[in-house]
PDB file of C-alpha atoms in Angstrom:
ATOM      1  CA  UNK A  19       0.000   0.000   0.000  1.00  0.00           C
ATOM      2  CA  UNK A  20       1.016   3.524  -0.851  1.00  0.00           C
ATOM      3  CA  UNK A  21      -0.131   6.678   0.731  1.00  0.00           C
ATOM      4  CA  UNK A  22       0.170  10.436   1.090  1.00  0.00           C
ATOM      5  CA  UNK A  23      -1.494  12.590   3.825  1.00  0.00           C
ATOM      6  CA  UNK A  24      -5.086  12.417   1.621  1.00  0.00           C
ATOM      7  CA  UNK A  25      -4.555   9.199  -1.008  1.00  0.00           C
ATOM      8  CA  UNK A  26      -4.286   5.634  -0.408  1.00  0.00           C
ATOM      9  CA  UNK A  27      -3.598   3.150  -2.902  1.00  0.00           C
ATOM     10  CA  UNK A  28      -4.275  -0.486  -2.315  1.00  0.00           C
ATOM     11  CA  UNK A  29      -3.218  -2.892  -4.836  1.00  0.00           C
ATOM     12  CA  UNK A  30      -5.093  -6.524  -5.115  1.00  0.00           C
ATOM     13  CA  UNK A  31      -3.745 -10.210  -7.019  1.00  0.00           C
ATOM     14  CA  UNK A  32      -7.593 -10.000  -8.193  1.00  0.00           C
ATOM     15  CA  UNK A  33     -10.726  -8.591  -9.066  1.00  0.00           C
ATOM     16  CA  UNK A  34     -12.367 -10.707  -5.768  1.00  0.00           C
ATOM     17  CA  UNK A  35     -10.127  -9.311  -3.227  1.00  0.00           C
ATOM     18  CA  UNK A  36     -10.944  -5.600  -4.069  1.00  0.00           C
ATOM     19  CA  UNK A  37     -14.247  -6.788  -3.502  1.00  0.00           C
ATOM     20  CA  UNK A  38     -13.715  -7.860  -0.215  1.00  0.00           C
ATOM     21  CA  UNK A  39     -11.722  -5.062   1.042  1.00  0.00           C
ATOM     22  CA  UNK A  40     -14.118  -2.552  -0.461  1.00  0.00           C
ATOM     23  CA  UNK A  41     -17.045  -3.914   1.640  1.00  0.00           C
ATOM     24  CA  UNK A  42     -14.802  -3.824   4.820  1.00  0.00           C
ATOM     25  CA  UNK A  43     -14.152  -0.652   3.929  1.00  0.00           C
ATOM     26  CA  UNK A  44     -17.776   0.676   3.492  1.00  0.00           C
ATOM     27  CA  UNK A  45     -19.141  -1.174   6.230  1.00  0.00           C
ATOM     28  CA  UNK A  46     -16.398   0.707   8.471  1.00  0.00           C
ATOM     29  CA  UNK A  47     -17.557   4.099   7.076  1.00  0.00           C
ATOM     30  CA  UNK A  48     -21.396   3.451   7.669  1.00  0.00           C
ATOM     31  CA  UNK A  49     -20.548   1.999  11.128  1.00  0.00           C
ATOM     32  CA  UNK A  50     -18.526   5.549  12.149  1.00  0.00           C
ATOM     33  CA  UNK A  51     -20.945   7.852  10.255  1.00  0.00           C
ATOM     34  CA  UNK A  52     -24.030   6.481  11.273  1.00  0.00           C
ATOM     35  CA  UNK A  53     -22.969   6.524  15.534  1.00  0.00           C
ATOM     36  CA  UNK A  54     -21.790  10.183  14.274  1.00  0.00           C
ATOM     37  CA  UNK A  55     -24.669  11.362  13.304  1.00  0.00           C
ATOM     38  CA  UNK A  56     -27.089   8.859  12.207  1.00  0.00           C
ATOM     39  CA  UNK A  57     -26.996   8.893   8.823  1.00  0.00           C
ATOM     40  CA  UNK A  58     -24.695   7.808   5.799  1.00  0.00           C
ATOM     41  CA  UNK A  59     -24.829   9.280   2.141  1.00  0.00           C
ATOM     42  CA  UNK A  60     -23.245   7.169  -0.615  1.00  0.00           C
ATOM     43  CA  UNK A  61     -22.953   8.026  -3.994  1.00  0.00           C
ATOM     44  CA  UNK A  62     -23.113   5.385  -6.913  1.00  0.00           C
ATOM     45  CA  UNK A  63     -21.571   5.318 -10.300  1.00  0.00           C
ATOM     46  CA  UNK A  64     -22.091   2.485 -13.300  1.00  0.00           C
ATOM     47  CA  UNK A  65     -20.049   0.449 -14.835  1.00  0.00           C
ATOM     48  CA  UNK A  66     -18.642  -2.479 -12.992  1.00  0.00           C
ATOM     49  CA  UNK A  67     -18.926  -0.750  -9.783  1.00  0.00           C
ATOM     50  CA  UNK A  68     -22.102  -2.146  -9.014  1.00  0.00           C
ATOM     51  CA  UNK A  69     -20.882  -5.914  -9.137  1.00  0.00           C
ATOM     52  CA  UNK A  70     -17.509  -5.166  -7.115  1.00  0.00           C
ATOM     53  CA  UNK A  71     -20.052  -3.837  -4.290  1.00  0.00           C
ATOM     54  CA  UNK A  72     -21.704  -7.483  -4.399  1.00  0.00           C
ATOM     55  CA  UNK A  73     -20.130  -8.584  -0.986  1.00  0.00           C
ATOM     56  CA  UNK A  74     -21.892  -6.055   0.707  1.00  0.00           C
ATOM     57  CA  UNK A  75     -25.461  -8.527  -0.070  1.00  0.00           C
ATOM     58  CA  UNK A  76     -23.511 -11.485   1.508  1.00  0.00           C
ATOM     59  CA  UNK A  77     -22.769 -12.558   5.577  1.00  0.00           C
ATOM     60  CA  UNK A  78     -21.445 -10.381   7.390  1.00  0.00           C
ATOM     61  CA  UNK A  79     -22.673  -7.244   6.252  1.00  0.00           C
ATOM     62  CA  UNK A  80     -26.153  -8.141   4.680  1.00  0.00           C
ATOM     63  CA  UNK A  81     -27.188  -8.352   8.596  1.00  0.00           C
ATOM     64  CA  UNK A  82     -24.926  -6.150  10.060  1.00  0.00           C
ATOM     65  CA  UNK A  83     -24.729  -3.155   8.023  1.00  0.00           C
ATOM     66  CA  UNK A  84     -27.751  -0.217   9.461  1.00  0.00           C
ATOM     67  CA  UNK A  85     -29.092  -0.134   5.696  1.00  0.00           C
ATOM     68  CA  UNK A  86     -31.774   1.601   7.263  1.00  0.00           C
ATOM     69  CA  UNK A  87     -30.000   4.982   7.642  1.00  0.00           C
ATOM     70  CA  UNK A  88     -28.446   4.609   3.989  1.00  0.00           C
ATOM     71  CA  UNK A  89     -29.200   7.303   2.051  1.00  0.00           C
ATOM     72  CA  UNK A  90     -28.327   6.600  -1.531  1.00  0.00           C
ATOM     73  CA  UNK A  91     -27.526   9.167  -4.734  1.00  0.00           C
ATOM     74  CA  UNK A  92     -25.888   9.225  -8.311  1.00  0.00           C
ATOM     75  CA  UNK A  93     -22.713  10.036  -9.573  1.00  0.00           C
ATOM     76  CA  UNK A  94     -24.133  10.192 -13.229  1.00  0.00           C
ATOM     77  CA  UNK A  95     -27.179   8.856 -14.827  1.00  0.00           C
ATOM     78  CA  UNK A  96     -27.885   8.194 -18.284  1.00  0.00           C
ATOM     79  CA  UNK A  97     -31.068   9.806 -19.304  1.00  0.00           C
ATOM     80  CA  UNK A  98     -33.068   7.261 -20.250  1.00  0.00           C
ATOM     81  CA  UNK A  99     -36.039   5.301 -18.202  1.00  0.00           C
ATOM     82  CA  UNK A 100     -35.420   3.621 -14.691  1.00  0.00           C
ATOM     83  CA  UNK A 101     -35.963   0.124 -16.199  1.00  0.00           C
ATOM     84  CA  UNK A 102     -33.539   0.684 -19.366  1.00  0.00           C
ATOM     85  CA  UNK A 103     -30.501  -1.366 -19.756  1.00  0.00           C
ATOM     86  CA  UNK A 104     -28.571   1.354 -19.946  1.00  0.00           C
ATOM     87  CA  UNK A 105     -29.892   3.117 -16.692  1.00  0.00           C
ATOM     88  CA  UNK A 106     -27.194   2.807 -13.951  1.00  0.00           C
ATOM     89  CA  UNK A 107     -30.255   2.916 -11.249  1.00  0.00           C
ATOM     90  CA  UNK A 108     -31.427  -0.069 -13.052  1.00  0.00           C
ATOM     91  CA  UNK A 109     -27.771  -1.183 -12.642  1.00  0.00           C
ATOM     92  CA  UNK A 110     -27.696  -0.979  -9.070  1.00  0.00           C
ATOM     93  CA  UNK A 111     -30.928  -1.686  -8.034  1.00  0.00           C
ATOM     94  CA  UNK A 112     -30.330  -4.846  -9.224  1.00  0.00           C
ATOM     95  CA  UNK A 113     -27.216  -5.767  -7.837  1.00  0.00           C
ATOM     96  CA  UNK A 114     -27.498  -4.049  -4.788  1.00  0.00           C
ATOM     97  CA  UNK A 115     -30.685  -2.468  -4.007  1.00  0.00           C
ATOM     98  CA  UNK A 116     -33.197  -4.470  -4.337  1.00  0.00           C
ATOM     99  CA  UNK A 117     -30.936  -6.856  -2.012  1.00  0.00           C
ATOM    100  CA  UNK A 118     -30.880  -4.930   1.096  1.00  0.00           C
ATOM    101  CA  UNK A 119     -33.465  -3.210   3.415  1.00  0.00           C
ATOM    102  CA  UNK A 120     -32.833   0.470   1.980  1.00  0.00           C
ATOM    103  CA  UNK A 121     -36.052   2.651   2.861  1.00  0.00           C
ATOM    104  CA  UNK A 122     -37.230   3.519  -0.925  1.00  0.00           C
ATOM    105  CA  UNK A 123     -37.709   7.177   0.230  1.00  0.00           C
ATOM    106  CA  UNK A 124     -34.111   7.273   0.987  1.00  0.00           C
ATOM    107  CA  UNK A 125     -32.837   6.431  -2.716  1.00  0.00           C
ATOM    108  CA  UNK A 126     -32.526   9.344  -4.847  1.00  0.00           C
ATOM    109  CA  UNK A 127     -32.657   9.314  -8.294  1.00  0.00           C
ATOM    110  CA  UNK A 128     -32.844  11.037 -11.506  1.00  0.00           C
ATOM    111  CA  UNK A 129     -36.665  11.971 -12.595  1.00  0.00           C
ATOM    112  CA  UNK A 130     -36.476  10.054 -15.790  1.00  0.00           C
ATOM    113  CA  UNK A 131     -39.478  12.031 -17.192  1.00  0.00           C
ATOM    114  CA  UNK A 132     -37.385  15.213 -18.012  1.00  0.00           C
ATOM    115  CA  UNK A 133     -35.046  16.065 -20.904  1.00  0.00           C
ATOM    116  CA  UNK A 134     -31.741  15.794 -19.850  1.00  0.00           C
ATOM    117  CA  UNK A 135     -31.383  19.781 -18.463  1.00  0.00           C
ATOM    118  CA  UNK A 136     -34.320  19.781 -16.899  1.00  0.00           C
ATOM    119  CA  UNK A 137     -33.058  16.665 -14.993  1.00  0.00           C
ATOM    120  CA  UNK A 138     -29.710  18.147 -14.010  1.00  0.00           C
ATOM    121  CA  UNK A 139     -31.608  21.180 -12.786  1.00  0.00           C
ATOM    122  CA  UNK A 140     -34.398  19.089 -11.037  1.00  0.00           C
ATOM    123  CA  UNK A 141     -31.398  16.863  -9.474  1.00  0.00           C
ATOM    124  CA  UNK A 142     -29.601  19.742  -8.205  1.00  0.00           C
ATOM    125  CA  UNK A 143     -32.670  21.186  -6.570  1.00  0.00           C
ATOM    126  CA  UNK A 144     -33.566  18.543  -4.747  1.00  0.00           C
ATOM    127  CA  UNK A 145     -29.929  18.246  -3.405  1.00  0.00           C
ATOM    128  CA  UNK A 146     -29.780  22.215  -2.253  1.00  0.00           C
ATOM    129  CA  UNK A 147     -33.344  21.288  -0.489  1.00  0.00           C
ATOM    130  CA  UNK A 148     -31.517  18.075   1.348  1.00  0.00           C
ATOM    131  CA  UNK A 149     -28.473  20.457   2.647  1.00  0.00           C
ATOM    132  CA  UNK A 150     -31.253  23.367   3.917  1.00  0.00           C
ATOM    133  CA  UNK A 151     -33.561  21.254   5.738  1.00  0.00           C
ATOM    134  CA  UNK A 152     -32.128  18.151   6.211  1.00  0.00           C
ATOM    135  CA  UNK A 153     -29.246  16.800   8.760  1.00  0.00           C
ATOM    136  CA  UNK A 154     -28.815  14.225   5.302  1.00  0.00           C
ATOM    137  CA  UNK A 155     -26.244  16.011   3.380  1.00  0.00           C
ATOM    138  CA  UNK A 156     -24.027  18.437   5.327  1.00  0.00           C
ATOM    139  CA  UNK A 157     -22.272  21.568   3.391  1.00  0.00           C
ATOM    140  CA  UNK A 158     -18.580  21.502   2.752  1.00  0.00           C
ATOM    141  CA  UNK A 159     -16.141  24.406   3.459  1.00  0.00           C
ATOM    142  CA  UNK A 160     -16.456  25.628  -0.253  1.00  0.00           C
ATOM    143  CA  UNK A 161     -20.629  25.464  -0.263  1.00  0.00           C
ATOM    144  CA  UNK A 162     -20.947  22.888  -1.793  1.00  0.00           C
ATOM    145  CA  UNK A 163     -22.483  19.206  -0.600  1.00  0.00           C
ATOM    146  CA  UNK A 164     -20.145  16.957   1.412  1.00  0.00           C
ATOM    147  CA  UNK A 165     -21.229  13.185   0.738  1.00  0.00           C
ATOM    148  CA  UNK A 166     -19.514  10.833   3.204  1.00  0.00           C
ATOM    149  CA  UNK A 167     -18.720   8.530   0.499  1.00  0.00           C
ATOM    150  CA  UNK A 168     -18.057   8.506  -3.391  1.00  0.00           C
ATOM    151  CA  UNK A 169     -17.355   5.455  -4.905  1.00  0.00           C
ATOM    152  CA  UNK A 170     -15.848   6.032  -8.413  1.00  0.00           C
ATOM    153  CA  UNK A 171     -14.806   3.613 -11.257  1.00  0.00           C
ATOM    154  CA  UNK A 172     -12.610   4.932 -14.352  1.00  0.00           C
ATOM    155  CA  UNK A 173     -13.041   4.115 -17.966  1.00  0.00           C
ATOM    156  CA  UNK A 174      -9.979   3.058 -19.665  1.00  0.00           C
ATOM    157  CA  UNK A 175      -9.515   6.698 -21.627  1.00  0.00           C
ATOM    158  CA  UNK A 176      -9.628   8.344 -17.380  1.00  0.00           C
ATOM    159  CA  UNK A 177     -13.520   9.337 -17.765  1.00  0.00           C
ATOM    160  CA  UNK A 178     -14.793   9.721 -14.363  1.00  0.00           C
ATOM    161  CA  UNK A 179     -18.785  10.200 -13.447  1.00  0.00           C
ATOM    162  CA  UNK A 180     -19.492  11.733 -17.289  1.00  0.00           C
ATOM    163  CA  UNK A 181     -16.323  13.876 -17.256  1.00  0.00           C
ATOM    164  CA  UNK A 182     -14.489  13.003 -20.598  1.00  0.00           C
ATOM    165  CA  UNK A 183     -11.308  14.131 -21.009  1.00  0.00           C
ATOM    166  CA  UNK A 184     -10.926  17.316 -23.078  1.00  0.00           C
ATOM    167  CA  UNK A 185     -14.741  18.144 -22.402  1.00  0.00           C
ATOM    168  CA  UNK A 186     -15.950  21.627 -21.686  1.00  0.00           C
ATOM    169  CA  UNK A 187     -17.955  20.268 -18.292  1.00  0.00           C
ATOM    170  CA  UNK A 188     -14.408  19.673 -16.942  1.00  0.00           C
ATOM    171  CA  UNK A 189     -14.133  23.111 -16.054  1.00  0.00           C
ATOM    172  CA  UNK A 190     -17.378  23.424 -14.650  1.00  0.00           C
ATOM    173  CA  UNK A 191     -16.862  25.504 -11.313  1.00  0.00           C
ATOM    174  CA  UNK A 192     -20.543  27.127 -10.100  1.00  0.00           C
ATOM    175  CA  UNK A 193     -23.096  24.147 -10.839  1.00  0.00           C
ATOM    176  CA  UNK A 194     -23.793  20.991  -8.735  1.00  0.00           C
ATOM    177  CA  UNK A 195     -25.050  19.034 -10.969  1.00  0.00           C
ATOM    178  CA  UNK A 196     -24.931  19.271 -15.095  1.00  0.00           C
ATOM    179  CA  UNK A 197     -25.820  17.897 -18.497  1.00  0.00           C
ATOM    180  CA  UNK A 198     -24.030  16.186 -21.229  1.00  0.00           C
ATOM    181  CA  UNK A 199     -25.789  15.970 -24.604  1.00  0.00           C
ATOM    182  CA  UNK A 200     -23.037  14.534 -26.288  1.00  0.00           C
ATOM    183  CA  UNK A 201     -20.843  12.353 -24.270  1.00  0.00           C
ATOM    184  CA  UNK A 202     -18.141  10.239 -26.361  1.00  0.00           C
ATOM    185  CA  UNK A 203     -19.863   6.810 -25.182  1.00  0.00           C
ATOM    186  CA  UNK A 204     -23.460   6.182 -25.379  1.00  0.00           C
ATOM    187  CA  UNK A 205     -26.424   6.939 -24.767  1.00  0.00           C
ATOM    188  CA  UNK A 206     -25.462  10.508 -25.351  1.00  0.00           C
ATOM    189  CA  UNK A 207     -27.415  12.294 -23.134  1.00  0.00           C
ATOM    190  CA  UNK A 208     -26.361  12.162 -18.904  1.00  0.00           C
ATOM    191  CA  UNK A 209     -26.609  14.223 -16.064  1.00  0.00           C
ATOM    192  CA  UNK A 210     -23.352  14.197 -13.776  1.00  0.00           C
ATOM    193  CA  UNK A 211     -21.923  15.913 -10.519  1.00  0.00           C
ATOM    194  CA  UNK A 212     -19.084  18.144 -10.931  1.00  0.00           C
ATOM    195  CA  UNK A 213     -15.465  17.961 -10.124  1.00  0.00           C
ATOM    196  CA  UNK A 214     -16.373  20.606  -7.157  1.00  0.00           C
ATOM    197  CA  UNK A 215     -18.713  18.702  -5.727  1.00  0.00           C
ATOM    198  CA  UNK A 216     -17.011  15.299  -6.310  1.00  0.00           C
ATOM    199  CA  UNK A 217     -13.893  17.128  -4.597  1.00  0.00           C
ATOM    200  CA  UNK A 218     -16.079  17.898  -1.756  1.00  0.00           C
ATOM    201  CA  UNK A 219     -16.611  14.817  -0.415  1.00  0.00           C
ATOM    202  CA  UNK A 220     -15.455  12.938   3.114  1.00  0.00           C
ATOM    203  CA  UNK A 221     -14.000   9.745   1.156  1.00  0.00           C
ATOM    204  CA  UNK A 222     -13.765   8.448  -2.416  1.00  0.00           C
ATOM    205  CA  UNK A 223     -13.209   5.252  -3.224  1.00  0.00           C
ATOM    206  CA  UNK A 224     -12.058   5.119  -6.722  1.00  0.00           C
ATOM    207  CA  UNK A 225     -12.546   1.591  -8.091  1.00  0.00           C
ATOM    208  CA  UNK A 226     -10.917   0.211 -10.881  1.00  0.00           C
ATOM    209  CA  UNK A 227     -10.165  -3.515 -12.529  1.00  0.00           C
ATOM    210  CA  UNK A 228      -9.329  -4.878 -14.975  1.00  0.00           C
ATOM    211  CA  UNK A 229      -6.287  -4.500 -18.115  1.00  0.00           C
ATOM    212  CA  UNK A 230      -8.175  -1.723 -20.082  1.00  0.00           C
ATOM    213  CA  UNK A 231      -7.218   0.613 -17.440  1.00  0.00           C
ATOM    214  CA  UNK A 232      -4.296  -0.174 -17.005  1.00  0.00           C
ATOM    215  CA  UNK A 233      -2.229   2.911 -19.010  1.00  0.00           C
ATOM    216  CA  UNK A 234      -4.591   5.092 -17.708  1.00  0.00           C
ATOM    217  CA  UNK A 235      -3.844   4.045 -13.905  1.00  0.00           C
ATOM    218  CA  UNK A 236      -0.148   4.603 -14.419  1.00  0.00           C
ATOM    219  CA  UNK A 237      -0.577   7.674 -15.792  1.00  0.00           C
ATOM    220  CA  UNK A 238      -2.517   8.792 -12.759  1.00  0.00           C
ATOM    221  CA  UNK A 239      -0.841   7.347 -10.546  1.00  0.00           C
ATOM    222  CA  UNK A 240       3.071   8.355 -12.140  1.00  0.00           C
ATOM    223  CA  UNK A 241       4.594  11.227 -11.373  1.00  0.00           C
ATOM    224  CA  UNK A 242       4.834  12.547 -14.586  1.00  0.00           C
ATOM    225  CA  UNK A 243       3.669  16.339 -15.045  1.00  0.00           C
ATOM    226  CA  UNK A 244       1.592  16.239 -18.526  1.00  0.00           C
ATOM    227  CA  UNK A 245      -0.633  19.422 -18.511  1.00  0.00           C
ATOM    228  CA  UNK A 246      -3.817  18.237 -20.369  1.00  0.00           C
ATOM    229  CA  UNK A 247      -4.659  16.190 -17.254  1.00  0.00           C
ATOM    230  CA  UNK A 248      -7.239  12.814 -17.136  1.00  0.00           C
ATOM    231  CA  UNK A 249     -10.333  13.666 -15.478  1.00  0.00           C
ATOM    232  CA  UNK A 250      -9.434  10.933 -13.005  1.00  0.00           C
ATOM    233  CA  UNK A 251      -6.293  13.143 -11.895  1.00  0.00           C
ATOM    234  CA  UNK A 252      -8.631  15.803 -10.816  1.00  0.00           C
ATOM    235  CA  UNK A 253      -9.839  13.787  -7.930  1.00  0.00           C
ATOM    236  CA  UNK A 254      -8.710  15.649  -5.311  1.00  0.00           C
ATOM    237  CA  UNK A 255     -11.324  15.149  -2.501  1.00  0.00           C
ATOM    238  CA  UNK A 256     -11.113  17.532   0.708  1.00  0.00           C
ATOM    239  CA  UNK A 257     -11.590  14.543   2.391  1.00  0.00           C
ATOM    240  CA  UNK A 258      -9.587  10.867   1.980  1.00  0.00           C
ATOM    241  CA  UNK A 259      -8.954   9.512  -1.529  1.00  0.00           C
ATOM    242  CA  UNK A 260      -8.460   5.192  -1.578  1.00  0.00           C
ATOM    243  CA  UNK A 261      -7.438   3.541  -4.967  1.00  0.00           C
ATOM    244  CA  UNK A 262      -8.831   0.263  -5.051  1.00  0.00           C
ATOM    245  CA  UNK A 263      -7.079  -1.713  -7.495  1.00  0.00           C
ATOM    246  CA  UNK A 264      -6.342  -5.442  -8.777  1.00  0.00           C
ATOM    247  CA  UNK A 265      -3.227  -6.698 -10.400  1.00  0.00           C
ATOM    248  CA  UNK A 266      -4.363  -6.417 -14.037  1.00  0.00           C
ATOM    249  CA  UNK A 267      -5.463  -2.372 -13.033  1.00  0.00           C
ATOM    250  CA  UNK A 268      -2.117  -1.831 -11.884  1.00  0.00           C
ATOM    251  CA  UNK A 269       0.108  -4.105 -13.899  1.00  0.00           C
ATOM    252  CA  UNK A 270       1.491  -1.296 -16.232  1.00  0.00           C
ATOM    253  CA  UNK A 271       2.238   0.947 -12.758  1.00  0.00           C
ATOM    254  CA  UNK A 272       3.831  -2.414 -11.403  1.00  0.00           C
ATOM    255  CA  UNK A 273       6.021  -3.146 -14.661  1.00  0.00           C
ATOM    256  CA  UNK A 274       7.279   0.618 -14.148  1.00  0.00           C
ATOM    257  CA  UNK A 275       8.537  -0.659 -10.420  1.00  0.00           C
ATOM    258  CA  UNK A 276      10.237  -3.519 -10.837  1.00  0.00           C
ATOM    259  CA  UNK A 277      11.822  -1.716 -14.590  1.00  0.00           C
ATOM    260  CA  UNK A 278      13.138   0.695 -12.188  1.00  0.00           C
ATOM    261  CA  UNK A 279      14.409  -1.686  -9.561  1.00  0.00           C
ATOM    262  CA  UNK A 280      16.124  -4.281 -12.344  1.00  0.00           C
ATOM    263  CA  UNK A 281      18.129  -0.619 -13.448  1.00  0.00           C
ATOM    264  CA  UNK A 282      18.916   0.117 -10.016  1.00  0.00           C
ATOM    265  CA  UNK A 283      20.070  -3.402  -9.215  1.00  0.00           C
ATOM    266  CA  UNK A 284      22.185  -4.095 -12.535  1.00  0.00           C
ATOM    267  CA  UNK A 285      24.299  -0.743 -11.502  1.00  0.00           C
ATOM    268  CA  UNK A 286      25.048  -2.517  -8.214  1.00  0.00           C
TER     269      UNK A 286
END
């Protein structure tokens, strides 16, 4: 493991050990948050995040875990109806959802009805409501919301929530919540949180497996300076970042190692 004063990276032979560790690790943030103050706000993504949380439906936690003070949002959502195959709260309420005893009126998606502004607006709204009247979401030192938990995957080209690299929305500063009408992969149309509010958060867990991202984790992970950045390297959360990774993830950062240590050695 590797770590700074705010990142963490943990590196895993496999795909089933980062699932392992990352339910540990969630059921250790709901435990603290909800004795704290009786509540815990976690924010899904899609992808393959979903199935890497699928330890959390199994012994211990499916009977140990307070589900009941859960309080469940969206990273990004692809503007399309809730039972679409390409909805990522169709994605996660059937991997994880409809698995655990989550109140319904604590699970807060997208209203699928609306065009895809008209969602991001209607999203955002409902999230400035939660921070003025409810103890739910509490308000970070920069205004915006602090969620006590993010967990993040990465697509192989560094995409993070629907934040594509060299997009406009990257530099999105004032808004909470946005649109994207023509994101790179489809369906075309999404609604996404912004870096500030991603950045606001207690903990991120950014989750990534598998070979495809592999260049892209050692480029986020290196220490080389390139100045058109991966949206992935502008996770910076005011709170704890953790890298959960498996072998295949990390095998290009790896490579870079032990090429460095072979060098070293051979000059001994």
């Amino acid at each position: 493991m590797a770590a700074t004063a705010k990142k963490k990276v943990h590196v895993f032979d496999t795909e089933e050990e980062v699932a392992v560790s990352l339910a540990k690790y969630i059921a250790h943030l709901s435990e603290n948050f909800c004795k704290q103050r009786g509540a815990f706000t976690v924010v899904l993504s899609g992808g393959s995040l979903v199935d890497t949380l699928r330890k959390l439906v199994e012994p211990p936690y499916i009977g140990s875990v307070d589900w009941s003070k859960w309080h469940v949002f969206w990273l990004d959502e692809r503007v399309v109806p809730k039972n679409h195959k390409d909805s990522n709260y169709k994605l996660a309420y059937d991997g994880l959802l409809s698995k655990v005893p989550i109140l319904p009126r604590n699970v807060y998606a997208i209203n699928d009805a609306l065009p895809a502004e008209g969602a991001a607006d209607d999203y955002e709204t409902r999230l400035k409501h939660l921070v003025a009247n409810t103890n739910v979401l509490e308000e970070s030192a920069s205004g915006f919301p602090k969620f006590d938990l993010m967990l993040l995957g990465m697509g192989p080209d560094g995409h993070v929530a629907s934040l594509f690299p060299g997009h406009p929305l990257l530099k999105e500063n004032k808004r909470w919540v946005t649109f994207i009408k023509d994101s790179p992969k489809p369906p075309p149309e999404r609604i996404t949180f912004t870096f500030p509010v991603i950045n606001s958060s207690a903990y991120i867990a950014l989750v990534v497996t598998g070979a495809p991202q592999a260049r892209a984790v050692q480029r986020a992970l290196g220490k080389g300076h390139n100045s058109d950045k991966l949206p992935v390297q502008m996770v910076s959360p005011e709170g704890e970042l953790t890298w959960f990774l498996d072998r295949d993830a990390a095998s290009r950062r790896v490579k870079r190692m032990c090429s460095w240590v072979s060098k070293c050695c051979s000059r001994v």
